[in-house]
Structure formats: structure tokens, C-alpha cells
Amino acid sequence: MRQRITYLYNGTDPFDPASLKVTHRSLALHSLKSAREARITFGFNELPQEARGSASDLLCRLLRKVFGELKCQTPEKSFTRLPLISERFSTSSAFQYHQSLASLGELTTYVQQKICPSSDNACHGKALAIQSASYLDIDYDTISHALVLNAFWERAPDPGLWNDVFEVVGDKEKIEVGVLANEVPLEPEELKLGGWLTVVGEDEEPSPTLFSFPSRHHISTPPSLSTFSVSFIHPTGLHPTLRIQFPSSSKHRPPAEACALHAYLTLPSYIFADRYQLSDPLFLQSKGLVGLRGLYGETDLEAPDWVIEKWGSGMLIEIDVPNDDRSALATTSSWTADIPLHFRYLAPKSGGGATDVEVPWPVVFWACRAEEGSKMSVNPFDRVNLGYDGLFGPKTMFYHLSPRPANSSRLLLETVSIPVLDLDKARTIEVGTMAAIIFYGDRIEEGQYYEAHQQLRVVASRYVKQANYNAAIDILFSGAQALLKAGQGGSGGDLCLFLTDVLKSSELKPDSGNKGKLIELLRLFQPEEPSRKRFIGEFITWSSRFGEFPAGDPELHHVAGALYAEEHDPYEAERHLILGTKDSPDYLAQLEYKWYTEDESHTAALYAARAVIPYLLIGNLRDATRSLQIFNSRLTETSKGLAVQDASSATADLRIYPSLPLLNFLGLLLQSVQRGSADLFRLLKNHYAAHIREVGTWDDALDQIGEMYFGIQIRRQTNPLMDIMGSLFGGPGAGGAGPPQSKRVGGPAPPPAVDLD
């Protein structure tokens, strides 16, 4: 067992190193006012037998044994996958699990009984001290099989002074104790500490030390003004609004110009955010928000809490900071950001009433890009795997605002009451539809799949004939959901297709509720189910016919494409992600890069082009640029021996790869489109002509790009007879070409029929 104990005291308080009493095998300190971090590492052989297994199905069982009753079945069902953007963090935790605990008493008991030797009173005491920690991190390294407990205390328990004794018991035990204070760093991204270090059992006296290291996390200054508080606007009902309140905007300044204020919310399963509601710019502006930057986990809009298997969801949202010249805001004592949320239905109970639940406070921080040349390696005191750190690039620095809770307990939790349905009165609500859903749900649970499937179709058909489309949609959705969960892909898929027919017949628009149902059903299909692909095609057709996007709803395209990408079906994924949302380029670029790693190293440009060129052909310069940036970042991070030259300027961010000329061509092609320079475009095509000929499939696409963006007409072969016929009858024969397509940057449109494969 290895221990690293660090005391962080205020540099303005006097500290005498002579107060550290060091002997041959022990160290004692007395009356030290400071924060404290304890990092304890257990080797594989020091772990209890039940903690040495690696099977994922044992993890939840172990967590329940260590922490008590948890909402955890298996990692696949209960954990959420983090949508990591920065590959630097992708080798860390890819999954997340959250659960509020009343105390750490269960963990303390487990450590004392299973890890501490029965005769080791010091170990038992350390385990007991965990209960008063401000936070506790537990990391398990699956390679070294080492378990690391990292606990932090903001201050000592009463009377607020540390009086600790450390003694080395065995030859393999190592204890390192540091008493450190903050110093003024030389670089803005650094932390600097000075003080005394002692290795117990090796050093005869404390050794003075002074060291610095880069840190991604800092406290926003000045601390007295960089604060926030959280509350729910009352009454809350089933659609609560979480309000974040800040000091006066005239006193609130970002650490640098290139900084944005964010809030990261950890939302248990009974509360969630609606991504569709948070996609309206005017609505966001009215709430003091800029935009939703990330939402992952359980985001089903319809499901009640008792059917949710995952722990909940995480959300990253950017906050709008008022400008000083907005006098109405600048003169007020504070300003707010309001985040709309929604409660799920809790299980009905006899008598109804309300149930109190706890919602964690968000983490609020400025996200700032570090200056060029900054070294951002992880420092020995950094906390990682926090949920939001992997949502930003590796050159991001976080300046945290300090929470200011009004409650005396200092707990960063808000308690809210959720109305609960009275079980005794539930039967009177929507008797017909509810009864059918419950009845056929029971038949499915009993294994009577065929009977339930056929009767659900009959009931839904009756509703359609009555033009009661909402009832038909509800019963088809619930029936398909139950059948798909029961593994009946054929029957469930048939009801899904029936559901899309009802959506078309009713001419309902693709709103958040309808799209949420379709997305929920799509995720329940097994990949090999034949009806899934047809279901996707049908709901895309419905959204294109009755929505505002001729090529189909971008959100539906994105979900379908992301699903295919997870299954590594690149051809289907490309078709949908190209027409997806602003989040789609991230998925597409990651997909193309993973596909590229299965090929020869010199083929990088061929895979990058599968994203860049189609985006350009539909007029989406923004996502073409984004996809190439992500692809190149992955390439640079993972190809250590690859030569890279930085050709960035004040107006362009460009990397040159001497060994990959076509990848350079793609970057310069985007630059020429951004500038609208036909001369640069012609120069590029001539310079890289030999390499383009080797590919053999880019010529038509580049010709269309030249016509779309630079007005360079494509030479087309004409048929004299067809020209005459066209002039006589007004058909398409006269020249065969209409005016060139106008480009719509960022707008979804059907891609031209160009074979890029």
C-alpha cells in the first residue's frame, strides 16, 4: 500500500517545519490549519478477492455491496457513454455512473472489514475519516489492477486543526507526506507549490521543495465575485426551471477574450432536459443561454422513471453573459440563467401526494483555450473523468466559479417535490387507451406475442378510422416498444412501420414528441433486424414531407447515422450523418478515422475526403471544415512519427503533412472555398493533378465544386439531335444543364448523385 498525504495551507499563515516530528518510522504533525488530500494506492494482492474480477456483470454487484442499494443492473444497461471530443481523455473513463448517497458509511464498513487488516488500527481510522471527506474519487486501473482512493478535506473536522501521526508498519508500505503552500506561478496555465516533503521511514527530516506544473483547472478570480447560487423557480410542478444566479454583470469578467461560460448538469433519471426545446435560439436567448453543447445518457422524452434503466443524463450548456452596455442588466445587483428541465412520472402510490428528490448543483466554469505553446499535461493533483473535461479539446483551461449555497449544511443539492399520481384514481384516466396498453403489455410479458401483435394492429386501425390519431400513435408506440424489448423484432418492426403510416396519414409535423418516440423505438432494434432499415427510411420520408427540411429532419438523420457509426457500418452512417446536425461531423470524422486505421497509412486523405467532399457538395462548408479538423487532430495525436508543419496565420488554421499531399489539398481546398478564390482553386487542381488522377474518383465532384463555389462551368458533352428536339419541344435536351446550384452553408439539402466511392 502506498500513501501520498498532502496538506495545503494558506501561505500567509505561519508554519514552522520544526513542528513536523520525524522519527525512524513515523511522522507527527500538530495543530495544522489546512486542506488535506489523501491518495492511497492498493496493489492487486491487497484487494479483496471479489474486487479482483474483471467481468463487467460483476461490477454493479460489487458497487451495491460497497455502497449499499443502488440503481445499477449492469454497466451496459445502467452506465452512460461519454461523447468524448478530446482523444486525450478517451483512454480514461468512457462511461459514467452517478448516484446520490446519504453517507459513505457503507464504504467505510467495507474498507474496514475487507481491506484493512484486523489488527491495523491506523487503517481503520483512515477508513472512518472518509465519511467526513469533501469528495472521494475511486479509480481502478484495469492494466495494473491497482485501486486508488483519493479523498479531499476542505478543512479538518472540529476544532479545524489537523493532528495526525503516520507510521510505516510493513516493509512494502510507503508514506509520502507534503506540507505545501501556493506560490506565484511563472506561466498562467501553471500552479506552483512550495513547502516540505517527507518520505516516512526514509527521510530523517523534512526536505524543502519548490515545483510547478501545468494545470487545466483554476479558480476564477477574484474569488469573492466569481460565485454563483442555484435554486428552482417555484412552483416547480412537472416542468421545473433551474435558476443559476450570478453577481452583477459589471463585475463579472471572463479570464480572457476567448472564453465561454458553461454549466455542466448531472441529472438523475427522474429529471431530464429536452434537446429540441433547447434548440430554439430565441427561446435560449430569453433564458440567458447561448446553446446546448452536449447532452448524453437517458434522454427519452416519454418514459416514466420506473422503466428507465440508466442512472440519468449529463448536459453541457453555454451561458450568455450580459454586456455592460445593456444598461438594464448592468445596473442590477445580479443576473440569472434559467435552464428548463422536466420531471418524469414517478411510480403511482396509494393516496398520491408528492415525493421529495435531490438534484445536484451544476458545475459552472469558464472554458478558455490555452495560448499556443502551453504545456497541458495532467498534473499530479488534477481531477479527471469529471464528465465535462472530455467534452473539450486538450488545450482547454477551466476557470471554476465558486458555489455559494444558502443552506447551513453546505450540501450542493436542491430538494424538489415531484407530484405523484394517486394509484386509486389512475383507472379513471384515459381508460380506453391506458387499458389497452396495460392489457396487451401483460400479454407480451406472458409471451403471447402473436396475439398481442395482431390485436394491437386491430385496435390501432379502429383509432385511425375514427381519426383519433394520437390514441393510435400512443398504442402503436407502447406496443412496438414492448415487443422490441421482448426481442420480437419482426412484430415490433411491423408496428413501427404502421406508426410511420399513421404519422403520414395524420400529417403531423416532426415535433419533439413524435421524433422522441421514433428515436426511442429505433434504439430498441437489434442491428440485424431487417425492418430497421425500412423503418429509418419511412420516418425520414415522413419528416421530409411534413417538416421544414426537404432532405429529412437533421436530428433523425443524426441519430440514425450515429447508430450506424457505432455499429461500424460506414456506408449507411455516411448517408445520414452528411445530412445531420452540427454534431454529426464529429461522429463522421471519428468514423472515417477509425475506418482509415484499418488501411495503409498513406490513404488518410481518401477517408478524410469521404466527409469533406460530400459536405461541400451540399453547400455545408462549416461541417466540411469541422470534419477535417477532427480527422487531422486524430491523425496528429495517434501518428507520433508523422511529420507535421504548422502553416497557421491570423485568418487560417492549417497543418501541412509533407508525406500526405492529398490531405494538404483538402485543407487548401477549404481555404479556397472560404476565400471564394477561383484562381486559387485552379492552381490547386493543377498542382495536385497527378495525385488526383491516381485517386480516379474525385474529378466529377471537384468539377461540381468549381461550378458551385467559383462559377466555373462544367464542360458537358452534347447530342446535336437532342439539342434540336429540346429546342422544338422545350425538353431537357437543349444543353442538358440548368443554372448551377447555389450554395447553402450549413443548410441541409439532398446531396448530388455523385459516386465518391
mmCIF file of C-alpha atoms in Angstrom, residues 151-459:
data_model
loop_
_atom_site.group_PDB
_atom_site.id
_atom_site.type_symbol
_atom_site.label_atom_id
_atom_site.label_comp_id
_atom_site.label_asym_id
_atom_site.label_seq_id
_atom_site.Cartn_x
_atom_site.Cartn_y
_atom_site.Cartn_z
ATOM 1 C CA ALA A 151 -10.062 11.812 -0.697
ATOM 2 C CA PHE A 152 -10.054 15.562 -0.084
ATOM 3 C CA TRP A 153 -11.000 17.528 3.026
ATOM 4 C CA GLU A 154 -11.615 21.253 2.644
ATOM 5 C CA ARG A 155 -10.818 21.676 6.327
ATOM 6 C CA ALA A 156 -10.109 19.491 9.340
ATOM 7 C CA PRO A 157 -13.020 18.268 11.447
ATOM 8 C CA ASP A 158 -13.675 20.146 14.676
ATOM 9 C CA PRO A 159 -11.803 22.020 16.014
ATOM 10 C CA GLY A 160 -10.468 22.687 12.486
ATOM 11 C CA LEU A 161 -6.820 21.675 13.066
ATOM 12 C CA TRP A 162 -5.051 18.550 11.885
ATOM 13 C CA ASN A 163 -3.275 16.386 14.469
ATOM 14 C CA ASP A 164 -2.037 13.345 12.574
ATOM 15 C CA VAL A 165 0.536 10.604 13.110
ATOM 16 C CA PHE A 166 1.831 8.433 10.252
ATOM 17 C CA GLU A 167 3.756 5.248 10.896
ATOM 18 C CA VAL A 168 5.246 2.757 8.455
ATOM 19 C CA VAL A 169 4.206 -0.754 9.505
ATOM 20 C CA GLY A 170 5.458 -3.119 6.811
ATOM 21 C CA ASP A 171 8.498 -3.084 4.545
ATOM 22 C CA LYS A 172 6.323 -2.679 1.419
ATOM 23 C CA GLU A 173 4.359 0.262 2.785
ATOM 24 C CA LYS A 174 5.344 3.728 1.625
ATOM 25 C CA ILE A 175 4.021 7.013 3.008
ATOM 26 C CA GLU A 176 4.900 10.389 1.497
ATOM 27 C CA VAL A 177 3.751 13.490 3.386
ATOM 28 C CA GLY A 178 3.837 17.011 1.944
ATOM 29 C CA VAL A 179 3.034 20.303 3.640
ATOM 30 C CA LEU A 180 2.701 22.833 0.818
ATOM 31 C CA ALA A 181 1.504 26.358 0.092
ATOM 32 C CA ASN A 182 0.641 28.153 -3.147
ATOM 33 C CA GLU A 183 3.344 30.258 -4.766
ATOM 34 C CA VAL A 184 3.059 32.743 -7.647
ATOM 35 C CA PRO A 185 3.474 30.748 -10.912
ATOM 36 C CA LEU A 186 5.578 31.903 -13.857
ATOM 37 C CA GLU A 187 3.032 30.854 -16.505
ATOM 38 C CA PRO A 188 -0.756 31.388 -16.455
ATOM 39 C CA GLU A 189 -1.505 27.705 -17.014
ATOM 40 C CA GLU A 190 0.726 26.588 -14.145
ATOM 41 C CA LEU A 191 0.326 26.002 -10.435
ATOM 42 C CA LYS A 192 3.340 26.465 -8.183
ATOM 43 C CA LEU A 193 3.749 24.896 -4.765
ATOM 44 C CA GLY A 194 6.444 25.265 -2.143
ATOM 45 C CA GLY A 195 6.951 23.667 1.242
ATOM 46 C CA TRP A 196 8.324 20.465 2.730
ATOM 47 C CA LEU A 197 8.232 16.793 1.708
ATOM 48 C CA THR A 198 8.974 13.765 3.865
ATOM 49 C CA VAL A 199 9.114 10.070 2.967
ATOM 50 C CA VAL A 200 8.319 8.364 6.251
ATOM 51 C CA GLY A 201 10.853 5.703 7.133
ATOM 52 C CA GLU A 202 13.436 7.046 4.681
ATOM 53 C CA ASP A 203 13.968 10.751 5.473
ATOM 54 C CA GLU A 204 15.415 11.934 8.781
ATOM 55 C CA GLU A 205 13.935 15.421 8.415
ATOM 56 C CA PRO A 206 11.563 17.296 6.064
ATOM 57 C CA SER A 207 13.113 18.353 2.762
ATOM 58 C CA PRO A 208 12.337 21.809 1.351
ATOM 59 C CA THR A 209 10.783 21.723 -2.121
ATOM 60 C CA LEU A 210 9.546 24.074 -4.803
ATOM 61 C CA PHE A 211 7.939 22.837 -8.005
ATOM 62 C CA SER A 212 5.424 23.873 -10.636
ATOM 63 C CA PHE A 213 3.275 22.001 -13.118
ATOM 64 C CA PRO A 214 0.629 22.785 -15.740
ATOM 65 C CA SER A 215 -2.987 22.591 -14.643
ATOM 66 C CA ARG A 216 -6.217 22.600 -16.635
ATOM 67 C CA HIS A 217 -8.260 23.645 -13.602
ATOM 68 C CA HIS A 218 -8.065 27.021 -11.840
ATOM 69 C CA ILE A 219 -10.229 29.172 -9.586
ATOM 70 C CA SER A 220 -11.827 32.107 -11.374
ATOM 71 C CA THR A 221 -10.698 35.438 -9.951
ATOM 72 C CA PRO A 222 -11.498 37.414 -7.967
ATOM 73 C CA PRO A 223 -12.952 34.545 -5.875
ATOM 74 C CA SER A 224 -15.222 36.862 -3.884
ATOM 75 C CA LEU A 225 -17.077 37.911 -7.064
ATOM 76 C CA SER A 226 -16.710 34.730 -9.155
ATOM 77 C CA THR A 227 -19.557 32.947 -7.426
ATOM 78 C CA PHE A 228 -22.976 31.543 -8.214
ATOM 79 C CA SER A 229 -26.014 30.158 -6.425
ATOM 80 C CA VAL A 230 -28.704 27.738 -7.574
ATOM 81 C CA SER A 231 -32.420 27.397 -6.909
ATOM 82 C CA PHE A 232 -35.598 26.178 -8.578
ATOM 83 C CA ILE A 233 -38.267 28.686 -9.552
ATOM 84 C CA HIS A 234 -41.458 27.924 -7.634
ATOM 85 C CA PRO A 235 -43.892 26.421 -8.190
ATOM 86 C CA THR A 236 -41.965 23.636 -9.917
ATOM 87 C CA GLY A 237 -44.687 21.195 -10.978
ATOM 88 C CA LEU A 238 -43.530 18.634 -13.553
ATOM 89 C CA HIS A 239 -41.602 21.204 -15.618
ATOM 90 C CA PRO A 240 -39.151 22.883 -13.228
ATOM 91 C CA THR A 241 -36.756 25.675 -14.133
ATOM 92 C CA LEU A 242 -33.302 25.624 -12.560
ATOM 93 C CA ARG A 243 -32.047 29.165 -11.999
ATOM 94 C CA ILE A 244 -28.334 29.995 -11.740
ATOM 95 C CA GLN A 245 -27.767 33.401 -10.184
ATOM 96 C CA PHE A 246 -24.555 35.426 -10.591
ATOM 97 C CA PRO A 247 -23.241 38.698 -9.143
ATOM 98 C CA SER A 248 -23.611 41.920 -11.124
ATOM 99 C CA SER A 249 -22.544 41.547 -14.748
ATOM 100 C CA SER A 250 -20.414 44.683 -14.482
ATOM 101 C CA LYS A 251 -18.204 42.798 -12.021
ATOM 102 C CA HIS A 252 -18.163 39.509 -13.881
ATOM 103 C CA ARG A 253 -15.300 39.242 -16.336
ATOM 104 C CA PRO A 254 -14.002 36.255 -18.305
ATOM 105 C CA PRO A 255 -10.347 35.325 -17.704
ATOM 106 C CA ALA A 256 -9.586 36.061 -21.382
ATOM 107 C CA GLU A 257 -11.386 37.060 -24.581
ATOM 108 C CA ALA A 258 -11.590 33.533 -25.985
ATOM 109 C CA CYS A 259 -13.593 32.183 -23.036
ATOM 110 C CA ALA A 260 -17.170 30.983 -22.745
ATOM 111 C CA LEU A 261 -19.192 30.430 -19.585
ATOM 112 C CA HIS A 262 -20.619 26.910 -19.236
ATOM 113 C CA ALA A 263 -22.724 24.930 -16.802
ATOM 114 C CA TYR A 264 -22.470 21.149 -16.595
ATOM 115 C CA LEU A 265 -25.525 19.441 -15.071
ATOM 116 C CA THR A 266 -25.682 15.945 -13.631
ATOM 117 C CA LEU A 267 -29.328 14.893 -13.920
ATOM 118 C CA PRO A 268 -30.583 11.734 -12.148
ATOM 119 C CA SER A 269 -33.062 9.576 -14.034
ATOM 120 C CA TYR A 270 -36.141 11.359 -12.650
ATOM 121 C CA ILE A 271 -35.221 14.704 -14.260
ATOM 122 C CA PHE A 272 -34.153 15.414 -17.845
ATOM 123 C CA ALA A 273 -33.662 18.106 -20.476
ATOM 124 C CA ASP A 274 -35.405 18.290 -23.854
ATOM 125 C CA ARG A 275 -32.809 18.828 -26.588
ATOM 126 C CA TYR A 276 -35.492 20.001 -29.019
ATOM 127 C CA GLN A 277 -36.711 22.693 -26.641
ATOM 128 C CA LEU A 278 -33.108 23.846 -26.223
ATOM 129 C CA SER A 279 -32.512 24.160 -29.970
ATOM 130 C CA ASP A 280 -34.530 27.375 -30.454
ATOM 131 C CA PRO A 281 -32.129 30.390 -30.455
ATOM 132 C CA LEU A 282 -34.819 32.901 -29.476
ATOM 133 C CA PHE A 283 -36.025 30.717 -26.611
ATOM 134 C CA LEU A 284 -32.454 30.262 -25.388
ATOM 135 C CA GLN A 285 -31.796 33.996 -25.543
ATOM 136 C CA SER A 286 -34.864 34.675 -23.413
ATOM 137 C CA LYS A 287 -33.463 32.339 -20.760
ATOM 138 C CA GLY A 288 -29.961 33.826 -20.711
ATOM 139 C CA LEU A 289 -28.469 30.865 -22.597
ATOM 140 C CA VAL A 290 -26.355 30.568 -25.749
ATOM 141 C CA GLY A 291 -26.781 26.953 -26.743
ATOM 142 C CA LEU A 292 -26.799 23.294 -25.790
ATOM 143 C CA ARG A 293 -23.253 21.978 -26.177
ATOM 144 C CA GLY A 294 -23.762 18.372 -25.140
ATOM 145 C CA LEU A 295 -26.488 16.023 -23.912
ATOM 146 C CA TYR A 296 -25.901 12.329 -23.328
ATOM 147 C CA GLY A 297 -27.337 9.468 -21.316
ATOM 148 C CA GLU A 298 -31.030 8.768 -20.845
ATOM 149 C CA THR A 299 -32.904 11.413 -22.847
ATOM 150 C CA ASP A 300 -36.170 9.565 -23.578
ATOM 151 C CA LEU A 301 -38.869 12.248 -23.524
ATOM 152 C CA GLU A 302 -41.805 9.961 -22.765
ATOM 153 C CA ALA A 303 -40.693 7.134 -20.477
ATOM 154 C CA PRO A 304 -41.658 7.202 -16.772
ATOM 155 C CA ASP A 305 -38.908 6.857 -14.206
ATOM 156 C CA TRP A 306 -39.734 3.291 -13.245
ATOM 157 C CA VAL A 307 -38.827 1.944 -16.711
ATOM 158 C CA ILE A 308 -35.569 3.885 -17.028
ATOM 159 C CA GLU A 309 -32.532 1.629 -16.650
ATOM 160 C CA LYS A 310 -29.726 4.177 -16.910
ATOM 161 C CA TRP A 311 -28.712 6.343 -13.961
ATOM 162 C CA GLY A 312 -29.698 9.550 -15.778
ATOM 163 C CA SER A 313 -28.051 12.047 -18.107
ATOM 164 C CA GLY A 314 -25.428 14.764 -18.323
ATOM 165 C CA MET A 315 -25.812 18.140 -20.017
ATOM 166 C CA LEU A 316 -23.348 20.863 -21.005
ATOM 167 C CA ILE A 317 -24.864 24.255 -21.813
ATOM 168 C CA GLU A 318 -23.273 27.612 -22.623
ATOM 169 C CA ILE A 319 -24.482 30.650 -20.664
ATOM 170 C CA ASP A 320 -24.980 34.102 -22.150
ATOM 171 C CA VAL A 321 -23.044 36.729 -20.192
ATOM 172 C CA PRO A 322 -24.706 40.183 -20.393
ATOM 173 C CA ASN A 323 -22.657 43.023 -21.831
ATOM 174 C CA ASP A 324 -22.036 46.147 -19.760
ATOM 175 C CA ASP A 325 -23.696 48.322 -22.390
ATOM 176 C CA ARG A 326 -27.030 46.612 -21.684
ATOM 177 C CA SER A 327 -27.845 49.144 -19.006
ATOM 178 C CA ALA A 328 -30.971 47.365 -17.824
ATOM 179 C CA LEU A 329 -28.868 44.374 -16.810
ATOM 180 C CA ALA A 330 -25.643 46.067 -15.851
ATOM 181 C CA THR A 331 -27.279 48.170 -13.146
ATOM 182 C CA THR A 332 -28.939 45.245 -11.361
ATOM 183 C CA SER A 333 -27.284 43.583 -8.421
ATOM 184 C CA SER A 334 -27.307 40.177 -10.112
ATOM 185 C CA TRP A 335 -28.209 38.344 -13.298
ATOM 186 C CA THR A 336 -29.534 34.880 -13.982
ATOM 187 C CA ALA A 337 -29.569 31.981 -16.416
ATOM 188 C CA ASP A 338 -32.693 29.792 -16.411
ATOM 189 C CA ILE A 339 -32.448 26.170 -17.573
ATOM 190 C CA PRO A 340 -35.798 24.456 -18.347
ATOM 191 C CA LEU A 341 -35.992 20.843 -17.186
ATOM 192 C CA HIS A 342 -38.671 18.175 -16.895
ATOM 193 C CA PHE A 343 -39.561 15.583 -14.286
ATOM 194 C CA ARG A 344 -40.517 12.057 -15.225
ATOM 195 C CA TYR A 345 -43.594 10.420 -13.803
ATOM 196 C CA LEU A 346 -42.703 8.549 -10.624
ATOM 197 C CA ALA A 347 -44.405 5.272 -9.758
ATOM 198 C CA PRO A 348 -48.004 5.889 -8.629
ATOM 199 C CA LYS A 349 -48.731 5.299 -4.963
ATOM 200 C CA SER A 350 -51.877 4.954 -2.943
ATOM 201 C CA GLY A 351 -53.073 8.366 -1.871
ATOM 202 C CA GLY A 352 -50.859 10.237 -4.373
ATOM 203 C CA GLY A 353 -49.198 13.362 -3.000
ATOM 204 C CA ALA A 354 -45.573 14.219 -3.717
ATOM 205 C CA THR A 355 -42.124 12.679 -3.379
ATOM 206 C CA ASP A 356 -39.012 14.686 -2.481
ATOM 207 C CA VAL A 357 -35.984 14.186 -4.728
ATOM 208 C CA GLU A 358 -32.498 15.708 -4.781
ATOM 209 C CA VAL A 359 -30.948 17.440 -7.794
ATOM 210 C CA PRO A 360 -27.177 18.140 -7.733
ATOM 211 C CA TRP A 361 -25.932 21.655 -8.352
ATOM 212 C CA PRO A 362 -24.275 22.214 -11.731
ATOM 213 C CA VAL A 363 -20.570 22.851 -12.135
ATOM 214 C CA VAL A 364 -20.074 26.369 -13.565
ATOM 215 C CA PHE A 365 -16.831 27.361 -15.260
ATOM 216 C CA TRP A 366 -15.183 29.448 -17.935
ATOM 217 C CA ALA A 367 -13.768 27.269 -20.715
ATOM 218 C CA CYS A 368 -10.782 29.020 -22.288
ATOM 219 C CA ARG A 369 -8.358 27.957 -24.977
ATOM 220 C CA ALA A 370 -4.774 27.963 -23.731
ATOM 221 C CA GLU A 371 -2.203 30.054 -25.511
ATOM 222 C CA GLU A 372 -0.034 28.453 -28.169
ATOM 223 C CA GLY A 373 2.945 26.690 -26.642
ATOM 224 C CA SER A 374 1.217 25.970 -23.340
ATOM 225 C CA LYS A 375 2.043 22.571 -21.897
ATOM 226 C CA MET A 376 -1.173 20.944 -20.767
ATOM 227 C CA SER A 377 -0.106 17.528 -19.493
ATOM 228 C CA VAL A 378 -2.065 16.253 -16.499
ATOM 229 C CA ASN A 379 -0.609 17.372 -13.176
ATOM 230 C CA PRO A 380 -0.381 15.107 -10.096
ATOM 231 C CA PHE A 381 -3.298 16.866 -8.385
ATOM 232 C CA ASP A 382 -5.671 17.168 -11.351
ATOM 233 C CA ARG A 383 -9.091 15.546 -11.143
ATOM 234 C CA VAL A 384 -10.065 13.871 -14.417
ATOM 235 C CA ASN A 385 -13.057 11.828 -15.597
ATOM 236 C CA LEU A 386 -15.376 14.547 -14.297
ATOM 237 C CA GLY A 387 -17.864 14.175 -17.144
ATOM 238 C CA TYR A 388 -17.237 17.530 -18.787
ATOM 239 C CA ASP A 389 -13.433 17.634 -19.185
ATOM 240 C CA GLY A 390 -13.509 15.184 -22.106
ATOM 241 C CA LEU A 391 -16.115 17.329 -23.901
ATOM 242 C CA PHE A 392 -13.432 19.930 -24.626
ATOM 243 C CA GLY A 393 -10.149 19.825 -26.503
ATOM 244 C CA PRO A 394 -6.838 19.104 -24.752
ATOM 245 C CA LYS A 395 -5.843 22.786 -24.945
ATOM 246 C CA THR A 396 -8.777 23.921 -22.804
ATOM 247 C CA MET A 397 -8.316 25.534 -19.399
ATOM 248 C CA PHE A 398 -11.162 25.620 -16.877
ATOM 249 C CA TYR A 399 -11.682 28.570 -14.523
ATOM 250 C CA HIS A 400 -14.219 27.494 -11.919
ATOM 251 C CA LEU A 401 -16.762 29.717 -10.223
ATOM 252 C CA SER A 402 -17.308 29.008 -6.532
ATOM 253 C CA PRO A 403 -20.756 27.787 -5.416
ATOM 254 C CA ARG A 404 -22.397 29.708 -2.574
ATOM 255 C CA PRO A 405 -25.129 27.536 -1.005
ATOM 256 C CA ALA A 406 -27.632 29.241 1.257
ATOM 257 C CA ASN A 407 -28.241 26.146 3.378
ATOM 258 C CA SER A 408 -26.194 25.640 6.510
ATOM 259 C CA SER A 409 -25.253 22.064 5.595
ATOM 260 C CA ARG A 410 -23.126 23.285 2.654
ATOM 261 C CA LEU A 411 -24.561 20.456 0.536
ATOM 262 C CA LEU A 412 -24.699 21.308 -3.147
ATOM 263 C CA LEU A 413 -28.113 19.715 -3.602
ATOM 264 C CA GLU A 414 -31.563 21.126 -4.235
ATOM 265 C CA THR A 415 -34.559 19.256 -2.816
ATOM 266 C CA VAL A 416 -37.676 19.378 -5.001
ATOM 267 C CA SER A 417 -41.102 17.741 -4.710
ATOM 268 C CA ILE A 418 -42.467 15.752 -7.661
ATOM 269 C CA PRO A 419 -46.260 15.246 -7.850
ATOM 270 C CA VAL A 420 -47.181 11.552 -7.777
ATOM 271 C CA LEU A 421 -50.319 10.027 -9.284
ATOM 272 C CA ASP A 422 -52.872 8.604 -6.866
ATOM 273 C CA LEU A 423 -52.968 4.893 -7.651
ATOM 274 C CA ASP A 424 -56.569 4.673 -6.509
ATOM 275 C CA LYS A 425 -57.682 7.204 -9.155
ATOM 276 C CA ALA A 426 -55.390 6.179 -12.014
ATOM 277 C CA ARG A 427 -58.019 3.920 -13.593
ATOM 278 C CA THR A 428 -60.212 6.880 -14.462
ATOM 279 C CA ILE A 429 -57.559 8.491 -16.715
ATOM 280 C CA GLU A 430 -57.678 7.683 -20.420
ATOM 281 C CA VAL A 431 -59.405 4.410 -19.667
ATOM 282 C CA GLY A 432 -59.575 3.152 -23.228
ATOM 283 C CA THR A 433 -56.014 3.729 -24.371
ATOM 284 C CA MET A 434 -54.438 3.052 -20.973
ATOM 285 C CA ALA A 435 -56.376 -0.173 -20.538
ATOM 286 C CA ALA A 436 -55.339 -1.406 -23.982
ATOM 287 C CA ILE A 437 -51.683 -0.578 -23.335
ATOM 288 C CA ILE A 438 -51.687 -2.336 -19.970
ATOM 289 C CA PHE A 439 -53.679 -5.337 -21.247
ATOM 290 C CA TYR A 440 -51.510 -6.020 -24.282
ATOM 291 C CA GLY A 441 -48.374 -5.229 -22.295
ATOM 292 C CA ASP A 442 -49.350 -8.081 -19.969
ATOM 293 C CA ARG A 443 -49.930 -10.392 -22.942
ATOM 294 C CA ILE A 444 -46.438 -9.606 -24.243
ATOM 295 C CA GLU A 445 -44.891 -10.241 -20.835
ATOM 296 C CA GLU A 446 -46.673 -13.618 -20.795
ATOM 297 C CA GLY A 447 -45.089 -14.481 -24.155
ATOM 298 C CA GLN A 448 -48.291 -14.217 -26.240
ATOM 299 C CA TYR A 449 -46.503 -12.163 -28.867
ATOM 300 C CA TYR A 450 -48.520 -13.063 -31.958
ATOM 301 C CA GLU A 451 -51.884 -12.480 -30.274
ATOM 302 C CA ALA A 452 -50.763 -9.132 -28.821
ATOM 303 C CA HIS A 453 -49.279 -8.015 -32.154
ATOM 304 C CA GLN A 454 -52.420 -8.742 -34.164
ATOM 305 C CA GLN A 455 -54.830 -7.245 -31.637
ATOM 306 C CA LEU A 456 -52.702 -4.090 -31.286
ATOM 307 C CA ARG A 457 -52.989 -3.622 -35.043
ATOM 308 C CA VAL A 458 -56.777 -4.018 -34.845
ATOM 309 C CA VAL A 459 -57.150 -1.506 -32.024
#
